[in-house]
Coordinates of C-alpha atoms in Angstrom, one line a residue:
A1 CA 0.1 0.2 0.0
Q2 CA 1.1 3.6 -0.8
H3 CA 1.1 6.3 1.6
H4 CA 1.1 10.1 1.1
S5 CA 2.4 12.8 3.0
F6 CA 2.1 16.3 2.7
E7 CA 4.0 19.6 3.7
G8 CA 2.8 21.5 7.0
S9 CA 3.3 21.6 10.4
Q10 CA 1.8 19.0 12.9
C11 CA -2.0 19.0 13.4
D12 CA -3.0 20.2 16.9
Y13 CA -6.7 20.2 16.3
G14 CA -6.5 23.5 18.1
V15 CA -5.3 25.0 15.0
S16 CA -4.5 22.4 12.4
A17 CA -1.8 24.2 10.0
S18 CA -1.5 20.9 8.1
C19 CA -5.1 20.4 7.4
L20 CA -5.3 24.4 6.7
A21 CA -2.6 24.6 4.2
G22 CA -2.8 24.7 0.8
S23 CA -1.2 22.0 -1.2
D24 CA 0.0 21.1 -4.8
A25 CA -2.0 18.9 -6.6
F26 CA -0.7 15.2 -6.9
F27 CA -2.8 14.7 -10.1
K28 CA -2.9 17.8 -12.4
S29 CA -4.9 17.6 -15.1
A30 CA -3.4 17.4 -18.7
S31 CA -5.7 19.3 -20.4
P32 CA -8.0 21.7 -17.7
V33 CA -11.3 22.4 -18.8
A34 CA -13.3 25.4 -16.7
L35 CA -16.0 23.9 -14.8
K36 CA -19.4 25.8 -15.2
P37 CA -20.9 27.0 -12.0
M38 CA -22.9 24.4 -10.3
P39 CA -26.9 25.2 -10.4
K40 CA -28.8 25.6 -7.2
N41 CA -30.1 22.4 -7.7
P42 CA -27.7 20.1 -9.2
A43 CA -28.4 16.5 -10.3
L44 CA -26.1 13.7 -9.7
F45 CA -25.6 9.9 -11.0
Q46 CA -24.4 7.1 -9.1
V47 CA -22.5 4.4 -10.9
N48 CA -21.4 1.3 -9.1
T49 CA -18.0 0.8 -10.2
R50 CA -17.7 -2.9 -9.4
V51 CA -20.6 -4.1 -11.5
V52 CA -19.7 -1.9 -14.5
V53 CA -16.1 -2.8 -14.7
G54 CA -17.0 -6.5 -14.4
E55 CA -19.5 -6.4 -17.0
L56 CA -17.1 -4.6 -19.2
S57 CA -14.2 -7.3 -18.5
K58 CA -16.6 -9.7 -19.5
Q59 CA -17.3 -8.0 -22.8
L60 CA -14.2 -7.2 -23.6
N61 CA -12.9 -10.7 -22.5
K62 CA -10.0 -8.9 -20.4
Q63 CA -9.6 -7.1 -17.0
A64 CA -11.1 -3.8 -18.0
T65 CA -9.9 -0.6 -16.0
L66 CA -11.6 2.9 -15.9
D67 CA -10.1 3.8 -19.6
D68 CA -12.5 1.3 -20.8
Y69 CA -15.6 2.9 -19.5
P70 CA -17.5 4.0 -22.5
E71 CA -17.0 7.7 -23.8
E72 CA -20.8 7.4 -24.9
E73 CA -22.2 6.6 -21.6
L74 CA -20.6 9.6 -19.9
A75 CA -22.0 11.6 -22.8
K76 CA -25.3 9.9 -22.2
I77 CA -25.1 10.7 -18.2
A78 CA -23.9 14.3 -19.2
E79 CA -27.3 15.0 -21.0
D80 CA -28.8 15.3 -18.0
Y81 CA -26.7 15.3 -15.1
D82 CA -24.1 17.8 -13.2
M83 CA -22.1 15.0 -11.2
V84 CA -21.3 11.5 -11.9
Y85 CA -20.5 9.4 -8.8
F86 CA -18.5 6.5 -9.4
L87 CA -19.0 4.3 -6.0
G88 CA -15.9 1.9 -4.6
V89 CA -13.1 3.1 -6.7
W90 CA -10.6 2.6 -3.7
Q91 CA -8.3 -0.3 -3.0
T92 CA -9.3 -3.1 -0.8
G93 CA -7.8 -6.2 0.7
D94 CA -8.3 -9.9 1.3
F95 CA -10.3 -10.1 4.7
G96 CA -12.8 -8.1 3.0
M97 CA -12.9 -10.7 0.3
K98 CA -13.1 -13.7 2.3
K99 CA -15.8 -12.3 4.7
S100 CA -17.9 -11.7 1.0
I101 CA -17.3 -15.2 0.1
K102 CA -18.6 -16.3 3.4
L103 CA -21.9 -13.9 2.9
L104 CA -22.9 -15.3 -0.4
N105 CA -25.3 -17.8 0.8
L106 CA -26.4 -15.9 4.1
D107 CA -27.6 -12.6 2.6
P108 CA -30.9 -12.8 0.8
C109 CA -29.6 -10.1 -2.2
M110 CA -26.6 -12.3 -2.5
K111 CA -28.1 -15.7 -2.8
G112 CA -27.6 -17.6 -5.9
L113 CA -24.6 -16.0 -7.0
P114 CA -21.0 -17.6 -7.8
K115 CA -17.9 -17.4 -5.6
E116 CA -16.2 -15.1 -8.5
A117 CA -19.0 -12.6 -7.9
A118 CA -17.6 -11.8 -4.5
C119 CA -15.5 -8.8 -3.8
S120 CA -14.5 -7.0 -0.7
S121 CA -17.0 -3.8 0.5
P122 CA -15.7 -0.7 -0.6
F123 CA -16.2 0.5 2.4
A124 CA -13.2 -1.4 4.2
I125 CA -10.6 0.5 2.3
T126 CA -6.6 -0.5 2.8
D127 CA -5.4 2.4 1.0
Y128 CA -7.1 5.6 -0.5
S129 CA -5.1 4.9 -4.2
C130 CA -7.4 3.8 -6.9
H131 CA -8.0 0.0 -7.1
T132 CA -5.4 -1.8 -9.3
D133 CA -8.2 -4.0 -10.9
F134 CA -9.3 -0.2 -12.1
G135 CA -6.0 0.8 -13.7
G136 CA -4.7 3.0 -10.2
D137 CA -4.5 6.8 -9.6
E138 CA -3.6 7.6 -13.2
C139 CA -6.4 5.9 -14.8
L140 CA -8.9 7.7 -11.9
A141 CA -7.0 11.2 -12.7
R142 CA -8.0 10.5 -16.9
L143 CA -11.5 9.2 -15.9
R144 CA -12.1 12.7 -14.0
D145 CA -10.8 14.7 -16.9
R146 CA -13.1 12.7 -19.2
V147 CA -16.1 13.4 -17.0
H148 CA -14.7 17.5 -17.0
A149 CA -14.6 17.3 -21.0
H150 CA -18.4 16.5 -20.8
G151 CA -19.2 19.4 -18.2
M152 CA -19.6 17.2 -15.4
R153 CA -18.1 16.8 -12.1
L154 CA -16.5 13.5 -10.3
V155 CA -17.4 12.1 -7.0
V156 CA -15.8 9.2 -4.9
D157 CA -16.3 7.7 -1.7
F158 CA -14.6 8.8 1.7
V159 CA -14.8 6.8 4.6
P160 CA -14.1 8.7 8.0
N161 CA -14.9 6.3 10.6
H162 CA -12.7 3.3 9.5
M163 CA -9.8 1.7 7.6
A164 CA -10.2 -2.1 6.6
V165 CA -9.5 -4.8 9.3
D166 CA -6.4 -5.5 7.1
H167 CA -4.9 -1.9 6.6
P168 CA -1.3 -1.4 7.0
W169 CA -1.9 0.7 9.9
T170 CA -2.5 -2.1 12.3
K171 CA 1.1 -2.8 12.1
T172 CA 2.9 0.3 11.2
K173 CA 1.0 3.2 12.9
P174 CA -1.3 1.5 15.5
E175 CA -1.2 4.5 17.6
L176 CA -4.1 5.8 14.9
L177 CA -6.6 3.2 15.7
V178 CA -8.6 3.0 18.5
Q179 CA -7.4 0.1 20.9
G180 CA -8.3 -2.1 23.4
S181 CA -7.1 -4.7 25.9
E182 CA -7.2 -8.6 26.6
N183 CA -10.2 -8.2 28.7
S184 CA -11.8 -5.9 25.7
L185 CA -11.5 -8.9 23.5
G186 CA -12.7 -11.3 26.2
R187 CA -16.1 -9.1 26.9
E188 CA -16.9 -7.9 23.4
P189 CA -15.4 -10.4 20.7
Q190 CA -17.7 -8.9 18.0
N191 CA -16.2 -5.5 18.8
F192 CA -12.3 -6.1 19.0
F193 CA -9.7 -7.9 17.3
K194 CA -6.2 -8.9 17.7
V195 CA -2.9 -8.1 15.4
G196 CA 0.1 -9.4 16.7
D197 CA 0.2 -8.2 20.4
K198 CA -2.2 -5.6 19.8
V199 CA -5.8 -5.6 20.2
F200 CA -8.1 -2.9 18.1
A201 CA -11.7 -2.1 17.9
H202 CA -13.7 -2.6 14.8
G203 CA -15.4 0.1 13.2
K204 CA -19.1 1.0 14.6
D205 CA -21.5 3.6 15.4
M206 CA -22.7 4.1 19.1
Y207 CA -25.6 2.0 18.5
Y208 CA -24.7 -1.5 16.6
D209 CA -21.8 -3.5 17.4
G210 CA -18.7 -3.2 15.0
W211 CA -18.0 -4.1 11.1
E212 CA -15.9 -7.0 11.4
D213 CA -14.2 -6.1 8.4
T214 CA -13.2 -2.7 9.7
V215 CA -11.0 -1.0 12.3
Q216 CA -12.0 2.3 14.2
I217 CA -9.7 5.4 13.6
N218 CA -8.9 7.0 16.7
Y219 CA -9.8 10.8 16.2
G220 CA -8.7 11.6 19.5
N221 CA -5.1 11.4 18.3
P222 CA -4.2 14.5 16.6
A223 CA -1.6 12.6 14.1
A224 CA -4.9 10.3 13.2
R225 CA -7.1 13.6 11.9
E226 CA -3.9 15.1 10.5
E227 CA -3.3 12.0 8.1
M228 CA -7.4 12.0 7.2
C229 CA -7.2 15.4 6.1
N230 CA -3.9 14.4 4.0
I231 CA -6.0 11.6 2.4
L232 CA -9.0 14.4 1.6
K233 CA -6.4 16.8 0.0
K234 CA -5.1 13.8 -2.2
I235 CA -8.7 12.9 -3.2
A236 CA -9.4 16.6 -3.9
S237 CA -6.7 16.7 -6.4
L238 CA -7.9 13.5 -8.5
A239 CA -12.0 14.3 -8.2
D240 CA -14.4 17.4 -7.6
G241 CA -16.0 15.6 -4.4
V242 CA -16.4 13.2 -1.8
R243 CA -19.8 11.2 -0.6
C244 CA -18.8 10.8 3.1
D245 CA -20.0 7.9 4.4
M246 CA -21.5 8.0 7.9
A247 CA -20.4 11.2 8.1
M248 CA -22.3 12.3 11.6
L249 CA -20.0 9.7 13.4
M250 CA -17.0 12.2 13.1
C251 CA -19.2 14.8 15.4
E252 CA -17.5 15.4 18.6
D253 CA -20.4 14.3 21.0
V254 CA -21.0 11.1 18.7
L255 CA -17.6 10.1 19.0
E256 CA -17.3 10.6 22.9
K257 CA -20.7 8.7 23.3
T258 CA -19.0 5.8 21.1
W259 CA -15.7 5.6 22.4
G260 CA -15.0 7.7 25.4
Q261 CA -11.6 7.4 27.2
R262 CA -10.3 5.1 24.5
L263 CA -9.8 8.2 22.1
S264 CA -7.1 9.5 24.5
P265 CA -3.9 8.7 23.0
F266 CA -1.2 7.7 25.6
G267 CA 1.1 10.3 26.3
Q268 CA -0.4 12.9 24.3
E269 CA -3.1 15.4 24.8
R270 CA -6.3 14.4 23.3
A271 CA -7.1 16.1 20.1
K272 CA -10.1 18.9 20.6
G273 CA -12.8 20.2 18.3
Q274 CA -14.9 19.1 15.3
F275 CA -12.8 17.0 12.8
W276 CA -14.6 18.5 9.6
P277 CA -14.3 22.4 9.4
P278 CA -10.5 22.2 8.9
A279 CA -10.8 19.2 7.1
I280 CA -13.3 20.5 4.5
Q281 CA -11.1 23.9 4.5
G282 CA -8.0 22.1 3.9
A283 CA -9.6 20.1 1.0
K284 CA -11.1 23.2 -0.7
G285 CA -7.7 24.8 -0.5
V286 CA -6.4 22.3 -2.9
N287 CA -9.6 22.2 -5.1
S288 CA -11.7 25.1 -4.7
N289 CA -14.4 23.6 -6.5
F290 CA -14.4 20.6 -4.4
Q291 CA -18.1 19.4 -2.8
F292 CA -18.6 17.8 0.4
I293 CA -21.7 15.0 0.3
A294 CA -22.6 13.9 3.6
E295 CA -24.3 10.6 4.2
C296 CA -26.1 11.3 7.5
Y297 CA -28.8 10.1 9.8
W298 CA -30.1 11.0 13.6
D299 CA -31.5 14.6 12.6
R300 CA -27.6 15.8 12.2
E301 CA -28.4 17.2 8.5
Y302 CA -28.2 21.0 9.9
E303 CA -25.3 20.4 12.3
L304 CA -23.3 19.3 9.2
Q305 CA -24.3 21.8 7.0
Q306 CA -23.0 24.3 9.6
Q307 CA -19.9 22.8 9.7
G308 CA -19.2 23.2 6.0
F309 CA -20.9 20.4 4.1
D310 CA -22.1 21.2 0.7
F311 CA -25.0 18.6 0.9
C312 CA -26.6 16.5 3.2
Y313 CA -28.8 13.3 2.9
D314 CA -32.3 13.8 3.5
K315 CA -33.5 10.5 4.9
T316 CA -36.8 12.1 6.6
L317 CA -38.2 13.0 3.1
Y318 CA -37.4 9.4 1.9
D319 CA -39.2 8.0 4.7
R320 CA -42.3 10.3 4.4
L321 CA -42.7 9.5 1.0
K322 CA -42.5 5.8 1.7
L323 CA -45.3 6.3 3.8
G324 CA -47.7 8.2 1.4
D325 CA -48.7 10.9 4.0
A326 CA -48.9 14.1 2.0
G327 CA -49.3 16.3 5.2
S328 CA -46.1 15.2 6.9
V329 CA -44.5 16.2 3.5
V330 CA -45.9 19.3 2.9
G331 CA -44.7 20.0 6.5
H332 CA -41.1 19.0 5.8
L333 CA -40.9 21.4 2.9
K334 CA -41.7 24.3 4.9
A335 CA -38.2 24.2 6.3
D336 CA -35.7 27.4 5.7
L337 CA -35.1 27.3 1.9
N338 CA -31.2 27.8 2.7
Y339 CA -31.2 24.7 4.5
Q340 CA -33.1 22.8 1.8
Y341 CA -31.0 23.7 -1.1
K342 CA -28.2 21.7 0.9
L343 CA -30.3 18.6 1.2
V344 CA -29.7 15.4 -1.1
R345 CA -33.0 14.0 -2.3
F346 CA -33.5 10.3 -3.2
L347 CA -35.7 7.2 -3.6
E348 CA -32.8 4.8 -3.8
N349 CA -29.0 4.9 -3.5
H350 CA -26.7 1.5 -2.5
D351 CA -28.2 1.3 1.0
E352 CA -31.7 1.4 0.6
E353 CA -33.9 -1.1 -1.3
R354 CA -34.5 -0.3 -4.9
A355 CA -37.1 2.1 -5.4
A356 CA -39.1 -0.1 -7.9
D357 CA -39.0 -2.6 -5.4
T358 CA -40.2 -0.3 -2.8
W359 CA -42.8 1.8 -4.6
K360 CA -44.5 -1.4 -6.2
H361 CA -47.3 1.0 -7.6
T362 CA -45.9 3.1 -10.6
D363 CA -48.0 5.9 -9.9
F364 CA -47.0 6.0 -6.4
H365 CA -43.5 5.8 -7.4
R366 CA -43.9 8.4 -10.3
A367 CA -45.5 10.8 -7.4
S368 CA -43.0 10.3 -5.0
A369 CA -40.1 10.9 -7.9
V370 CA -41.9 13.8 -8.9
I371 CA -42.1 15.4 -5.9
S372 CA -38.2 14.6 -4.8
F373 CA -36.6 15.8 -7.5
T374 CA -38.3 19.0 -8.4
I375 CA -37.9 20.5 -4.8
P376 CA -34.4 22.2 -3.8
G377 CA -31.6 20.2 -3.3
L378 CA -29.1 17.6 -4.8
R379 CA -31.2 15.5 -6.8
F380 CA -29.4 11.9 -6.6
I381 CA -30.4 9.1 -9.0
H382 CA -28.8 5.7 -8.5
D383 CA -27.9 3.5 -11.6
G384 CA -30.7 1.1 -12.4
Q385 CA -33.2 3.3 -10.7
H386 CA -34.2 5.0 -13.9
I387 CA -35.2 1.7 -15.7
G388 CA -36.8 -0.1 -12.8
R389 CA -34.5 -2.4 -11.5
V390 CA -35.7 -4.4 -8.1
R391 CA -33.0 -6.5 -7.0
R392 CA -30.9 -4.6 -4.5
V393 CA -26.8 -5.1 -5.3
S394 CA -24.8 -5.8 -2.2
M395 CA -21.8 -3.9 -1.5
H396 CA -20.2 -7.6 -1.0
V397 CA -20.6 -8.5 -4.8
N398 CA -19.4 -7.0 -8.6
R399 CA -22.4 -8.1 -10.4
R400 CA -26.3 -7.6 -11.0
D401 CA -29.0 -9.7 -12.4
P402 CA -29.5 -9.5 -16.5
E403 CA -31.9 -6.2 -17.1
D404 CA -34.5 -8.4 -18.5
K405 CA -34.7 -10.5 -15.2
D406 CA -34.1 -7.4 -13.0
V407 CA -36.7 -5.1 -14.5
H408 CA -40.5 -6.1 -14.1
D409 CA -42.4 -2.8 -14.8
K410 CA -41.7 -1.5 -18.4
G411 CA -43.6 1.7 -17.0
V412 CA -40.6 2.8 -15.0
K413 CA -38.0 3.8 -17.6
P414 CA -40.4 6.3 -19.6
M415 CA -41.6 7.9 -16.7
Y416 CA -37.9 8.5 -15.5
D417 CA -36.9 9.5 -19.1
K418 CA -39.5 12.6 -19.1
L419 CA -38.6 13.2 -15.6
V420 CA -35.2 13.4 -15.6
A421 CA -35.2 15.5 -19.0
A422 CA -37.4 17.9 -17.1
I423 CA -35.2 18.4 -14.2
G424 CA -32.1 18.2 -16.4
H425 CA -33.4 20.8 -19.1
N426 CA -35.3 23.2 -17.5
E427 CA -33.7 26.3 -15.8
A428 CA -36.5 27.4 -13.5
I429 CA -36.3 23.8 -12.0
R430 CA -32.5 23.6 -11.9
D431 CA -31.4 27.1 -11.2
G432 CA -34.7 29.0 -10.0
E433 CA -36.4 30.4 -7.2
W434 CA -38.6 27.8 -5.4
R435 CA -42.0 28.0 -3.1
Q436 CA -44.9 26.1 -2.0
C437 CA -48.3 26.9 -3.4
H438 CA -51.1 27.7 -1.8
V439 CA -54.1 24.7 -2.1
T440 CA -57.3 25.3 -0.8
P441 CA -60.8 23.3 -1.1
S442 CA -62.7 23.3 -3.8
Q443 CA -66.4 24.9 -3.3
D444 CA -67.8 21.8 -1.5
Q445 CA -65.2 22.2 0.9
N446 CA -63.7 18.5 0.4
P447 CA -61.1 18.2 2.9
S448 CA -59.2 15.9 0.2
F449 CA -57.3 19.0 -1.0
N450 CA -55.0 18.5 2.0
R451 CA -53.7 15.4 -0.1
I452 CA -52.5 17.8 -2.6
I453 CA -48.7 18.9 -3.0
A454 CA -47.9 21.9 -5.2
H455 CA -45.0 24.2 -5.4
A456 CA -43.3 26.2 -8.0
A457 CA -39.9 27.1 -9.7
W458 CA -39.0 30.1 -11.8
K459 CA -36.4 31.6 -13.2
D460 CA -36.5 35.2 -15.1
Q461 CA -40.0 34.5 -16.9
E462 CA -39.8 30.8 -17.0
I463 CA -42.3 29.3 -14.4
V464 CA -42.9 25.7 -13.7
L465 CA -45.9 24.4 -11.7
V466 CA -46.0 21.1 -10.1
V467 CA -49.2 19.7 -8.7
V468 CA -49.3 15.9 -7.3
N469 CA -52.2 14.1 -5.7
F470 CA -50.1 12.3 -2.9
C471 CA -52.6 9.9 -2.1
G472 CA -54.3 6.5 -3.3
E473 CA -57.8 8.4 -3.7
E474 CA -59.3 11.2 -5.8
S475 CA -58.3 14.7 -4.6
T476 CA -59.9 18.0 -5.5
G477 CA -58.8 21.4 -4.7
H478 CA -57.8 24.9 -6.1
V479 CA -54.0 25.8 -6.5
I480 CA -52.4 29.3 -6.0
L481 CA -49.1 30.1 -7.7
P482 CA -47.0 32.4 -5.1
S483 CA -48.0 35.9 -4.9
C484 CA -44.4 37.2 -6.2
L485 CA -45.4 35.6 -9.5
G486 CA -48.0 37.7 -10.3
G487 CA -46.2 40.4 -12.3
I488 CA -45.4 37.7 -14.7
V489 CA -48.8 36.2 -15.1
H490 CA -51.4 38.5 -14.4
G491 CA -53.4 39.7 -17.1
K492 CA -51.8 37.1 -19.7
N493 CA -53.1 34.2 -21.2
C494 CA -51.3 31.0 -20.1
K495 CA -50.5 27.7 -21.7
L496 CA -49.3 24.8 -18.9
E497 CA -47.4 22.3 -20.9
D498 CA -47.1 19.0 -18.8
L499 CA -43.8 17.9 -19.2
M500 CA -44.6 14.1 -18.3
G501 CA -46.8 13.9 -20.9
G502 CA -50.3 14.9 -19.7
E503 CA -52.8 17.2 -21.5
S504 CA -51.8 20.7 -21.7
L505 CA -54.1 23.6 -20.2
D506 CA -54.8 27.1 -21.1
K507 CA -55.6 29.5 -18.3
E508 CA -56.1 32.8 -17.6
G509 CA -53.1 34.1 -15.5
G510 CA -55.4 35.7 -12.9
K511 CA -57.2 32.4 -12.1
L512 CA -53.3 31.1 -11.5
M513 CA -53.0 33.9 -8.9
G514 CA -56.1 33.0 -7.0
E515 CA -59.1 34.7 -8.7
H516 CA -62.5 32.5 -9.0
G517 CA -60.9 30.5 -6.2
G518 CA -57.5 29.6 -7.9
L519 CA -56.8 26.9 -10.8
W520 CA -58.8 23.8 -9.9
F521 CA -57.9 20.2 -10.0
K522 CA -59.8 17.2 -10.1
L523 CA -56.9 14.4 -9.5
H524 CA -56.9 10.8 -10.0
P525 CA -54.9 8.7 -6.9
W526 CA -51.3 9.7 -7.2
E527 CA -51.5 11.9 -10.2
S528 CA -48.9 14.2 -11.1
H529 CA -48.1 16.8 -13.3
I530 CA -44.9 19.1 -14.0
Y531 CA -46.4 22.2 -16.2
K532 CA -44.2 24.5 -17.8
V533 CA -46.2 27.8 -17.7
S534 CA -46.0 29.9 -20.7
C535 CA -47.7 33.4 -20.6
V536 CA -48.4 35.7 -23.5

């Protein structure tokens, strides 16, 4: 394994000169491309690197690398997305592979797969160098340059909490890792393991037992924090962003609750303060465009935004959409807009079940997707989600089922084709202002209006109106645009073109602003529309 060092004084956490100092990039682009500014609401496409490289290897009858990832695929992604996230590019070890082989007949989503399908978890990293199977760091740098040539940014993983159980630090730098005793190993064999004469802790959170293929990094040791800052600087020279695995585990109070006195390094003063702010500042010193995306739970989103994260997972919205509860979704969308613009909206990712399996009714799936991807924030779409794959791919395997066996509902792909085109090519949705619409009852005071979710986005004279009946029953009600749009639509004749393929409407602008009660809708169960509003 290779180790990378940076110039800079010892990190005291206090103020970390090493973490805050700039650094020359390791991998400068051969032909730099000026990246366009990110829109307010970027779209990200996640690629499972192990799966696609495995499929390419089979097609090419050789070990494929990132150089073999087709140019036409990058061009296709770039038509609708601003960022592409290659999951699992870093080097992994033998222990993780052995664990994955053991899991083949135990994990339901791995059953039936052959031994050669097994691979180490991408979150048990032995070295932050691009995996040798994928061509190494030079290959990754070339992929970044190709991604840039298509106008996108490259995102990769950062796993801050732990390394692989067979990481070289267990032998070369054991002081950087949380250690235990023979008594610890005897009491909690599921949470500790031994290398030579030293006992180490497995990586874990504060609620569950440890992950047996990992070793916990000791964030009480200033030197460990400095090493992780340096790794981030290297990544910032190779890519444009990181998806930070379980980012909330680095919060100072979480570390304390999980590890307590084990964080105190022998013979040194324990590191103080939050890890993320200086780490983020240091990486952005190497690459000013570098983006930090937090996988986070336990209502830590706002806290991590304040620490410098550009985007944080919005698991709350995901859970409320799954429940089909319109009122709780509307309530969630009343949060401060500055907070909402920094949330990641998703219906699936590599940790969740496939959206087509979770939302088995296509119209319910469509309604949830229309809401999730037309509100402020980063729109995250997982490879296979857009065609309706139903079998989740385990992080311990490098293959997926053939498309004809994995896709059960042929209606999902055309739905996503329309939706992704709408969010990818409409500047009001991508980069405009956003507000919730006022929804009122029909003349008969039918309470079903409470199940209608409506909002508007606009930029300059371009307006988009989204209307969704988020319910499995018919709903009626009036929708009224935000009052700030009155200057654009009042006194005009407005054409509402449904970007999802529904019928167009012709309405007077005053009605959209609330005259005669507003724009009246009678909506079928889960009916959803994205209207482009043109006024003349």
